[in-house]
mmCIF file of C-alpha atoms in Angstrom:
data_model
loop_
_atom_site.group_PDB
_atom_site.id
_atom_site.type_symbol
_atom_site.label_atom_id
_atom_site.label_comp_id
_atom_site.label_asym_id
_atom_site.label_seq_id
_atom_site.Cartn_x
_atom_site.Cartn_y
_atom_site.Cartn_z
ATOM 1 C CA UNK A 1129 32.144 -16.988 -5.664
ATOM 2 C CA UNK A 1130 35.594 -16.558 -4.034
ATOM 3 C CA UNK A 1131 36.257 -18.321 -0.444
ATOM 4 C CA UNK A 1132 37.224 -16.006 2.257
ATOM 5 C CA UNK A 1133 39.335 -17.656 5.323
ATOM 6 C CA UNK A 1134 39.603 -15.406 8.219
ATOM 7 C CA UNK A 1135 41.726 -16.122 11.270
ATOM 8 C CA UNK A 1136 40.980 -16.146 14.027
ATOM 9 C CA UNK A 1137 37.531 -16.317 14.097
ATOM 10 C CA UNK A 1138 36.935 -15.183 17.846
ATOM 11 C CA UNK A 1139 39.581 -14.220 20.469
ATOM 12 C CA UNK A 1140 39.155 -11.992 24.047
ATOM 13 C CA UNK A 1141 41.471 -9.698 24.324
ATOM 14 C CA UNK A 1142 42.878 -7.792 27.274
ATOM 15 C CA UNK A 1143 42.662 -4.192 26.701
ATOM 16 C CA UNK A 1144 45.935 -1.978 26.255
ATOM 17 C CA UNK A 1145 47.159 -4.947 23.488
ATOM 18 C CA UNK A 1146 46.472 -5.718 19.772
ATOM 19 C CA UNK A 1147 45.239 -8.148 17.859
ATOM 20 C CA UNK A 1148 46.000 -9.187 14.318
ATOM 21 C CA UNK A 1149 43.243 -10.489 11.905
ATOM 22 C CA UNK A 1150 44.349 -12.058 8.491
ATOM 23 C CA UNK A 1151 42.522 -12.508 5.657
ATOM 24 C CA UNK A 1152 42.843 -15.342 3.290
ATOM 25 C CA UNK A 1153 41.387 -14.958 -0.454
ATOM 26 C CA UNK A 1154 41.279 -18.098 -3.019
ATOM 27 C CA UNK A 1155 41.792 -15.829 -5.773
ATOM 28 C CA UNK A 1156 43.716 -12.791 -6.777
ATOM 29 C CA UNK A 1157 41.264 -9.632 -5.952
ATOM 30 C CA UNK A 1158 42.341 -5.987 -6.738
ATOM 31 C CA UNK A 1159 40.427 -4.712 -3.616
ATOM 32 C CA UNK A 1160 39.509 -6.206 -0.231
ATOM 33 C CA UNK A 1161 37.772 -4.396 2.288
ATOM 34 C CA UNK A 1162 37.615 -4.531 6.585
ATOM 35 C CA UNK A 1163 34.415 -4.022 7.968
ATOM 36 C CA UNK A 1164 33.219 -3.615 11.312
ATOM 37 C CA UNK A 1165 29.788 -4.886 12.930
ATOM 38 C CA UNK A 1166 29.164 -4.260 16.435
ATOM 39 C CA UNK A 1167 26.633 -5.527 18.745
ATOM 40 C CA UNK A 1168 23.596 -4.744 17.548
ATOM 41 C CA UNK A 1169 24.248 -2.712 14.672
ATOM 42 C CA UNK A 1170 24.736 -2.677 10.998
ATOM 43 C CA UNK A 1171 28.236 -2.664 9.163
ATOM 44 C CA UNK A 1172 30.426 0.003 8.783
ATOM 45 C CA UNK A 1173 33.569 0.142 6.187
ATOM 46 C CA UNK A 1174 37.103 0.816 8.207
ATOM 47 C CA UNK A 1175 39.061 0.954 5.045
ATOM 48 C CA UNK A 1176 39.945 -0.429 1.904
ATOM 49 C CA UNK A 1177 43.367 -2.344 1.080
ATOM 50 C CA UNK A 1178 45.064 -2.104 -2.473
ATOM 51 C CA UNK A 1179 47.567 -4.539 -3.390
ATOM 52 C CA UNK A 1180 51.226 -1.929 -3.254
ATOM 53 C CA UNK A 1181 49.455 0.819 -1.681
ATOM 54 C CA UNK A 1182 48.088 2.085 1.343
ATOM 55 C CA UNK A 1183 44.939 1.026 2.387
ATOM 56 C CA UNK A 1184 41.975 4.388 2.134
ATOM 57 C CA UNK A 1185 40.281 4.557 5.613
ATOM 58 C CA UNK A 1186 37.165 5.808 6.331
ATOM 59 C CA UNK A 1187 36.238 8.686 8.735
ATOM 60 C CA UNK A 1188 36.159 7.770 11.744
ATOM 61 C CA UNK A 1189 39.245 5.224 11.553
ATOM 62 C CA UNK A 1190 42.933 5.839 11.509
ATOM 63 C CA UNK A 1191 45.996 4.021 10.183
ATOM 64 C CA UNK A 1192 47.655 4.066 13.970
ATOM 65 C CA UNK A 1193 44.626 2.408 15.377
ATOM 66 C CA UNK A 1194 43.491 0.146 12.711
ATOM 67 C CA UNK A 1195 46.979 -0.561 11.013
ATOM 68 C CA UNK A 1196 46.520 -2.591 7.375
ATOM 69 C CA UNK A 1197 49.065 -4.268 5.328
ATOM 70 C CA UNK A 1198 48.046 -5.878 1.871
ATOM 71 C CA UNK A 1199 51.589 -7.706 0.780
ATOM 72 C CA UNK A 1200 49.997 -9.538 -2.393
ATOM 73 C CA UNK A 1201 46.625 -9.951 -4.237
ATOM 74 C CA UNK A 1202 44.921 -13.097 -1.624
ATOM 75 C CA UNK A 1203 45.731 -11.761 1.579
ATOM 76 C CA UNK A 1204 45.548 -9.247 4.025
ATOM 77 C CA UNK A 1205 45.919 -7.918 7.754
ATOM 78 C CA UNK A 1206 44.276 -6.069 10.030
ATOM 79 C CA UNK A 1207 45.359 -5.192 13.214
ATOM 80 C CA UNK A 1208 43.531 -3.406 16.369
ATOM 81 C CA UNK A 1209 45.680 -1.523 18.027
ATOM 82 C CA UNK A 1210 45.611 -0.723 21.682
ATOM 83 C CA UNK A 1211 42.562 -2.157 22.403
ATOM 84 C CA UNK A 1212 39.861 -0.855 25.171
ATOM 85 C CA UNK A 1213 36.124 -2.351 25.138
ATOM 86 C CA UNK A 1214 34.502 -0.513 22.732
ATOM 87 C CA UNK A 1215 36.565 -1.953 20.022
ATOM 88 C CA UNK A 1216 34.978 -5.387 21.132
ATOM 89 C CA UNK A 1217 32.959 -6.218 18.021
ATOM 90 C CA UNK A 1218 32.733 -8.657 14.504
ATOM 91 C CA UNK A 1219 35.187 -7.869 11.991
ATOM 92 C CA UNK A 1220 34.573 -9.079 8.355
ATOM 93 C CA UNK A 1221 36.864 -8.389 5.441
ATOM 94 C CA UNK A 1222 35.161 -9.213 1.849
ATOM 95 C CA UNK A 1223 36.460 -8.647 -1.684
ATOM 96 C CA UNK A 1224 34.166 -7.927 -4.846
ATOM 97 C CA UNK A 1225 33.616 -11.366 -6.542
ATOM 98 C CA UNK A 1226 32.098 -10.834 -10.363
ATOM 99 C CA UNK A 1227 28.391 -10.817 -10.204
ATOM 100 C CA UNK A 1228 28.175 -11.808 -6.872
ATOM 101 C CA UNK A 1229 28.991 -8.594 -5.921
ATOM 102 C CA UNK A 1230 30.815 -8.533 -2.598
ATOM 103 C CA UNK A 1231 32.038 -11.541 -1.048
ATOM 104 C CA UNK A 1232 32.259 -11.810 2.622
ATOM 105 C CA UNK A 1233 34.443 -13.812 5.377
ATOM 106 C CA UNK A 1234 33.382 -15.512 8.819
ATOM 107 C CA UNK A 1235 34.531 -12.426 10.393
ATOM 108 C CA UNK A 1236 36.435 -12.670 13.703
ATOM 109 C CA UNK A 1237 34.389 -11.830 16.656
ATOM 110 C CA UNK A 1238 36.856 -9.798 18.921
ATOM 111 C CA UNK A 1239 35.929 -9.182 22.959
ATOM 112 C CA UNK A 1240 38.146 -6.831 24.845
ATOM 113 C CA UNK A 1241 38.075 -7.325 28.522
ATOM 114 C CA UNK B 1214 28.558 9.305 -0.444
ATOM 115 C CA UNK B 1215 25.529 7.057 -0.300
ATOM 116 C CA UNK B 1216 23.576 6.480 2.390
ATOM 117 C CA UNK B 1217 21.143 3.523 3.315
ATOM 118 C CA UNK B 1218 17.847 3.510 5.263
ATOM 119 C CA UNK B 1219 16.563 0.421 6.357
ATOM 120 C CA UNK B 1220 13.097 1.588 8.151
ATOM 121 C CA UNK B 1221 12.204 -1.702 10.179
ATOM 122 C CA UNK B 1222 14.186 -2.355 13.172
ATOM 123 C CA UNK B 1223 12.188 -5.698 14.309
ATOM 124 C CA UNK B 1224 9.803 -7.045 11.953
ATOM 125 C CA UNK B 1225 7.692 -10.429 13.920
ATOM 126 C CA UNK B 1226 5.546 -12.351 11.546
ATOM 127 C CA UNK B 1227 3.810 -15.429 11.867
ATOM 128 C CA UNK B 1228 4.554 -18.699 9.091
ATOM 129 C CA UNK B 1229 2.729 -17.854 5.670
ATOM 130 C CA UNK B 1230 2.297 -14.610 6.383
ATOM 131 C CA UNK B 1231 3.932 -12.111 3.118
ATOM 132 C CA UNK B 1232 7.139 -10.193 4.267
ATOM 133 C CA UNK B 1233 8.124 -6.280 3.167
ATOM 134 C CA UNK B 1234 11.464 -5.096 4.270
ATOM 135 C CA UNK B 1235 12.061 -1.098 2.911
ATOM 136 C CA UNK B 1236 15.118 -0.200 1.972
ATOM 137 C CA UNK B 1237 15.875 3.362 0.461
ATOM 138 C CA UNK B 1238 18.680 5.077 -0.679
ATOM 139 C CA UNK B 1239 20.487 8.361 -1.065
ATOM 140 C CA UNK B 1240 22.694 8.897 -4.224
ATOM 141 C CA UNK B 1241 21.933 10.658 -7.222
ATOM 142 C CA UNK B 1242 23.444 8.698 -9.803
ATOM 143 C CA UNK B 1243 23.669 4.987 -10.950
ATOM 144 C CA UNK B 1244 23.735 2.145 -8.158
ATOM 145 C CA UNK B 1245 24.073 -1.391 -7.628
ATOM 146 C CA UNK B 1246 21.718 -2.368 -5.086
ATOM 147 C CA UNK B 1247 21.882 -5.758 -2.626
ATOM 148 C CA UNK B 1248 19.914 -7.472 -0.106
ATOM 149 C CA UNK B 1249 22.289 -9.814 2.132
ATOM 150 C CA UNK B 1250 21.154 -12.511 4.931
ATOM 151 C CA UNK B 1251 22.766 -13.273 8.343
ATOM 152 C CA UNK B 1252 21.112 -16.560 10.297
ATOM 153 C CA UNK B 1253 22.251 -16.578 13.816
ATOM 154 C CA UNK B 1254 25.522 -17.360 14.158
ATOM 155 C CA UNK B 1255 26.317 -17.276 10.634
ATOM 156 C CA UNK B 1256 28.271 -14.743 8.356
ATOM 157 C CA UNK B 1257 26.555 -12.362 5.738
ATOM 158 C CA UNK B 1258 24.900 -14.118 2.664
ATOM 159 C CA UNK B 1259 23.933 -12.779 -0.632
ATOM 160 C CA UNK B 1260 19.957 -12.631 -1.196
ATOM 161 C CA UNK B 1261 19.817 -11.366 -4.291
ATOM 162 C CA UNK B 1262 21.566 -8.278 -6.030
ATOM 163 C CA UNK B 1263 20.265 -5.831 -8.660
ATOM 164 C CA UNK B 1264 22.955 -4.094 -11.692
ATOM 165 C CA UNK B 1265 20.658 -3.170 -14.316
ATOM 166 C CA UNK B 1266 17.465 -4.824 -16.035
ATOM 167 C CA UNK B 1267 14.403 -5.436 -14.656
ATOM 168 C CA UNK B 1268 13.919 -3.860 -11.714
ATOM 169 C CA UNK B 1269 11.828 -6.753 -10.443
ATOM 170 C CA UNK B 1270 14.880 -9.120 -8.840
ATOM 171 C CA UNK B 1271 14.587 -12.782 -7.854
ATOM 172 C CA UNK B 1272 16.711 -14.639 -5.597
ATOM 173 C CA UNK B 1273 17.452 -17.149 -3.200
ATOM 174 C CA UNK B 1274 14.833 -18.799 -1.286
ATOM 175 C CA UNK B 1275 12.148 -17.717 -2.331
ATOM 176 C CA UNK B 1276 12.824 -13.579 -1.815
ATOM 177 C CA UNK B 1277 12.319 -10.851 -4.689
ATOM 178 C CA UNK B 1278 13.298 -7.655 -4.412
ATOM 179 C CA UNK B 1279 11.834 -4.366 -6.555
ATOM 180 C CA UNK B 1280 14.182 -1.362 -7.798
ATOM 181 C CA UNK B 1281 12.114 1.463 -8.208
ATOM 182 C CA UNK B 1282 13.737 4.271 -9.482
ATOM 183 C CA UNK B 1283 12.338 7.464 -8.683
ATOM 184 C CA UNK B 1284 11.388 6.328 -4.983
ATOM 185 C CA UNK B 1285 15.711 5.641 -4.707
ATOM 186 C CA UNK B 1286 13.847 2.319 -2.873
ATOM 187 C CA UNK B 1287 14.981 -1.701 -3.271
ATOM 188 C CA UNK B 1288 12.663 -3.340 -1.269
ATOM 189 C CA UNK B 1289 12.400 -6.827 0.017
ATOM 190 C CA UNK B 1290 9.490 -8.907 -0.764
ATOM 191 C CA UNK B 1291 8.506 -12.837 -0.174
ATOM 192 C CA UNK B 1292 4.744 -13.930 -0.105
ATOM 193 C CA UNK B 1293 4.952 -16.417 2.277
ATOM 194 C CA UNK B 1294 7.765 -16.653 5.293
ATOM 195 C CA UNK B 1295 9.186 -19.843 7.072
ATOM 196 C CA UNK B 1296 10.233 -19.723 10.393
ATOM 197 C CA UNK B 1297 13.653 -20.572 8.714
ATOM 198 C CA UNK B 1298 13.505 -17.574 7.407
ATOM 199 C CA UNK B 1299 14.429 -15.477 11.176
ATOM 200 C CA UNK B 1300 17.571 -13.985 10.751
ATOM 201 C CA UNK B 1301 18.967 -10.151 9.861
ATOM 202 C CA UNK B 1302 18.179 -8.516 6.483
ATOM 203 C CA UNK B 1303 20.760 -5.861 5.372
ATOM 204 C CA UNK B 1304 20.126 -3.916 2.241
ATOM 205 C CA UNK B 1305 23.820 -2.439 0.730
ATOM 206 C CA UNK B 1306 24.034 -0.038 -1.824
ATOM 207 C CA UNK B 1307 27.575 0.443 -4.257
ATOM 208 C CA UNK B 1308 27.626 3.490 -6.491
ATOM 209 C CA UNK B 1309 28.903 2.784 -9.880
ATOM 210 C CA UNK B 1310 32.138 4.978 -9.421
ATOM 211 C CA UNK B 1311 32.977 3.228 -5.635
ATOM 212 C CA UNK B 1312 34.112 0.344 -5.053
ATOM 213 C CA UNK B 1313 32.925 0.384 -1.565
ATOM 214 C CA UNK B 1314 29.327 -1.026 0.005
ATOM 215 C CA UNK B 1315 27.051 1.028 2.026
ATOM 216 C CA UNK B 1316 24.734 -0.811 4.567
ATOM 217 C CA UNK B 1317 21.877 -0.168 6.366
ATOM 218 C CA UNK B 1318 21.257 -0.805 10.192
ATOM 219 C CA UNK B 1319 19.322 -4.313 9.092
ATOM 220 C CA UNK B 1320 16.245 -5.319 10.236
ATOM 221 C CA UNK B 1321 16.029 -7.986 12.093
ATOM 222 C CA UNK B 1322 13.241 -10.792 11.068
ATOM 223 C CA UNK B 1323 11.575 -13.333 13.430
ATOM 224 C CA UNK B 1324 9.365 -15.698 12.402
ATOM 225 C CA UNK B 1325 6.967 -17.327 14.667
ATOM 226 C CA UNK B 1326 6.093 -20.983 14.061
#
């Protein structure tokens, strides 16, 4: 299946700043997707990230708060904006790999102090 | 959009004893259905994955999972756990016209020794 590098894979943030999380693909991919996973729970899409186009966010998340760029086919950005602590969570991004279905990353466990 | 229930929050078995996990479904039309691991401190795994076939899916490890149809269910199945086996289950479901993955809350799985 396709190897996902995310970076970084844990920071603590103070809250009022942002943080950016890239995404690292080792093969072209049409779509990649940011997920969230908070203590305790399950995952929840944020948006997804088209090569030349604007990413398609989920309710719930906005383009000001959870800014996404996409510049070529293998990688991608996420940033969380203007942090406070209940943005403090795991963030994954994963592409659809074949038959493997989706493919995910580390993730990059965020704190916000 | 589709929905996932996973109905188990905390399932505690003992070694050799046979593990269920439910997992059911909301969407009316065709699905692709998954069943991904996360060992502590790890990232999301594939388990096994279901397109089309026999509804009766084997995967990794030991795990099999059953599509049945008119019950919308994909349920996890393995006759006899490890205690390697503790980690979080996560049943996804993709409709065939998304491109995005659904997941439920997870159930979390500890095996005693």
């Amino acid at each position: 299946s396709a190897v996902i590098s995310q970076k970084p894979s844990r920071d603590i943030c103070q809250r009022g700043t942002s943080l950016t999380i890239q995404c690292q693909v080792d093969s072209q991919v049409t779509m990649m997707f940011w997920y969230r996973q908070q203590p305790g729970q399950s995952l929840t899409l944020i948006a997804t990230a088209n090569q030349g186009s604007e990413a398609t966010y989920e309710s719930g998340f906005v383009i000001d708060k959870f800014p996404i760029s996409r510049p070529n086919l293998t990688f991608s950005t996420l940033t969380v904006s203007n942090m406070s602590p209940e943005d403090s969570s795991i963030y994954l991004c994963s592409v659809i790999w074949g038959d493997y279905g989706y493919t995910f990353g580390s993730g990059t466990r965020l704190t916000v102090v | 959009a589709q929905s996932v229930s996973q109905h188990n929050h905390h399932v505690i078995l003992s070694e050799a004893a046979s593990l269920e996990l439910g997992c059911n479904y909301s969407y009316g039309g065709t699905v692709n259905l998954f069943w991904y691991v996360q060992y502590p401190g790890q990232h999301l795994q594939l388990l096994l994955k279901y397109f089309s076939g026999d509804p009766l899916v084997k995967g990794i490890k030991g795990f099999e999972a059953e599509f049945i149809k008119s019950k919308f269910s994909f349920n996890l199945r393995k006759p006899s756990v490890q205690w390697s086996d503790t980690a979080e289950y996560f049943c996804a479901v993709n409709a065939n016209n998304n491109n995005d993955m659904r997941f439920g809350a997870g159930t979390r799985l500890t095996v005693k020794p």
